Amino acid sequence: MRILITSDTHVRHYSDLPETLRKDTETADAVIHAGDYGSAAFYAEFVAKCARFYGVLGNNDALSLPNELVLELDGVRIAVSHSDNAFGNRIEYLTRKFRKSAPDIIVY
């Protein structure tokens, strides 16, 4: 399984992404976006290009998305958060936050 992980794209339209990222988005089996898309128009265009999309809300987003999620892809548990509320050591904060979910990977 080929998974693309990205975050903080901050663009208005899908065509504003670098060509390499557009190609990888369109060919990945799944795409994980950790928030801060750029605009609702970009978000809609982006999701439409993904075979499978998983995303969370960023601190600059006005979208209807979860603040965090835990998913399993090919037997690997993945936690996703934009984590802007993490003060101090972000890794320690996220490790504590997702401890009960027991993820193999934390994306932020």
Coordinates of C-alpha atoms in Angstrom, one line a residue:
M1 CA 0.0 0.0 0.0
R2 CA 1.3 3.4 -1.0
I3 CA 0.3 6.2 1.5
L4 CA 0.9 9.9 1.0
I5 CA 1.1 11.9 4.2
T6 CA 1.0 15.7 4.0
S7 CA 0.0 18.8 6.0
D8 CA -0.1 22.6 5.9
T9 CA -0.7 22.9 2.1
H10 CA -2.1 26.4 2.6
V11 CA -3.3 26.8 -1.0
R12 CA -6.5 28.1 -2.6
H13 CA -6.8 25.6 -5.4
Y14 CA -5.5 22.1 -6.2
S15 CA -3.6 23.4 -9.2
D16 CA -1.5 25.5 -6.8
L17 CA 0.1 22.4 -5.4
P18 CA 3.5 21.4 -6.8
E19 CA 3.2 19.0 -9.7
T20 CA 5.0 16.2 -7.8
L21 CA 2.5 16.4 -4.9
R22 CA -0.5 16.4 -7.3
K23 CA 0.9 13.3 -9.1
D24 CA 1.5 11.6 -5.8
T25 CA -1.9 12.5 -4.5
E26 CA -3.6 11.0 -7.6
T27 CA -1.5 7.7 -7.5
A28 CA -1.5 7.0 -3.7
D29 CA -3.7 4.2 -2.4
A30 CA -4.5 6.5 0.6
V31 CA -3.8 10.1 1.5
I32 CA -3.5 11.4 5.1
H33 CA -3.7 15.2 5.5
A34 CA -2.9 16.6 9.0
G35 CA -4.8 19.9 8.5
D36 CA -4.4 23.5 7.3
Y37 CA -5.7 22.9 3.8
G38 CA -5.9 26.5 2.6
S39 CA -9.5 26.9 1.5
A40 CA -12.7 25.0 1.2
A41 CA -12.4 24.9 -2.6
F42 CA -8.9 23.3 -2.4
Y43 CA -10.2 20.8 0.2
A44 CA -13.0 19.7 -2.1
E45 CA -10.7 19.4 -5.1
F46 CA -8.1 17.6 -3.1
V47 CA -10.4 15.0 -1.7
A48 CA -11.9 14.3 -5.1
K49 CA -8.4 13.4 -6.4
C50 CA -7.7 10.9 -3.6
A51 CA -8.5 7.1 -3.8
R52 CA -9.0 7.1 0.0
F53 CA -8.8 10.3 2.1
Y54 CA -8.2 10.7 5.8
G55 CA -7.9 14.2 7.3
V56 CA -8.2 16.3 10.4
L57 CA -8.9 19.9 11.1
G58 CA -6.0 22.4 11.2
N59 CA -6.0 25.6 13.2
N60 CA -6.6 27.7 10.1
D61 CA -9.4 25.6 8.7
A62 CA -13.2 26.2 8.7
L63 CA -14.2 22.7 7.6
S64 CA -16.3 20.0 9.1
L65 CA -13.5 17.6 10.1
P66 CA -12.4 15.9 13.3
N67 CA -9.6 17.4 15.4
E68 CA -7.9 14.0 15.5
L69 CA -8.4 10.5 14.2
V70 CA -7.0 7.0 14.6
L71 CA -7.2 4.7 11.6
E72 CA -5.8 1.4 10.5
L73 CA -4.2 0.8 7.1
D74 CA -2.8 -2.6 6.3
G75 CA -2.6 -3.5 9.9
V76 CA -0.8 -0.3 11.0
R77 CA -2.6 1.9 13.5
I78 CA -2.1 5.6 12.6
A79 CA -3.1 8.5 14.8
V80 CA -3.5 11.9 13.1
S81 CA -3.6 15.4 14.7
H82 CA -2.7 18.9 13.7
S83 CA -1.6 19.3 17.4
D84 CA -1.5 23.1 17.6
N85 CA -2.6 22.8 21.2
A86 CA 0.6 20.9 22.1
F87 CA 2.7 23.0 24.5
G88 CA 6.2 22.0 25.4
N89 CA 7.4 18.7 24.1
R90 CA 4.9 17.9 21.3
I91 CA 6.0 14.2 21.0
E92 CA 5.4 13.6 24.7
Y93 CA 2.1 15.4 24.5
L94 CA 0.9 13.3 21.5
T95 CA 2.2 10.1 23.0
R96 CA 0.1 10.7 26.2
K97 CA -2.9 11.9 24.1
F98 CA -3.0 8.7 22.0
R99 CA -1.7 6.2 24.6
K100 CA -5.1 4.3 24.8
S101 CA -5.3 4.1 21.0
A102 CA -1.9 2.5 20.9
P103 CA -0.9 3.8 17.4
D104 CA 2.2 2.5 15.6
I105 CA 2.6 5.9 14.0
I106 CA 1.6 9.5 15.0
V107 CA 1.2 12.0 12.2
Y108 CA 1.1 15.7 13.2

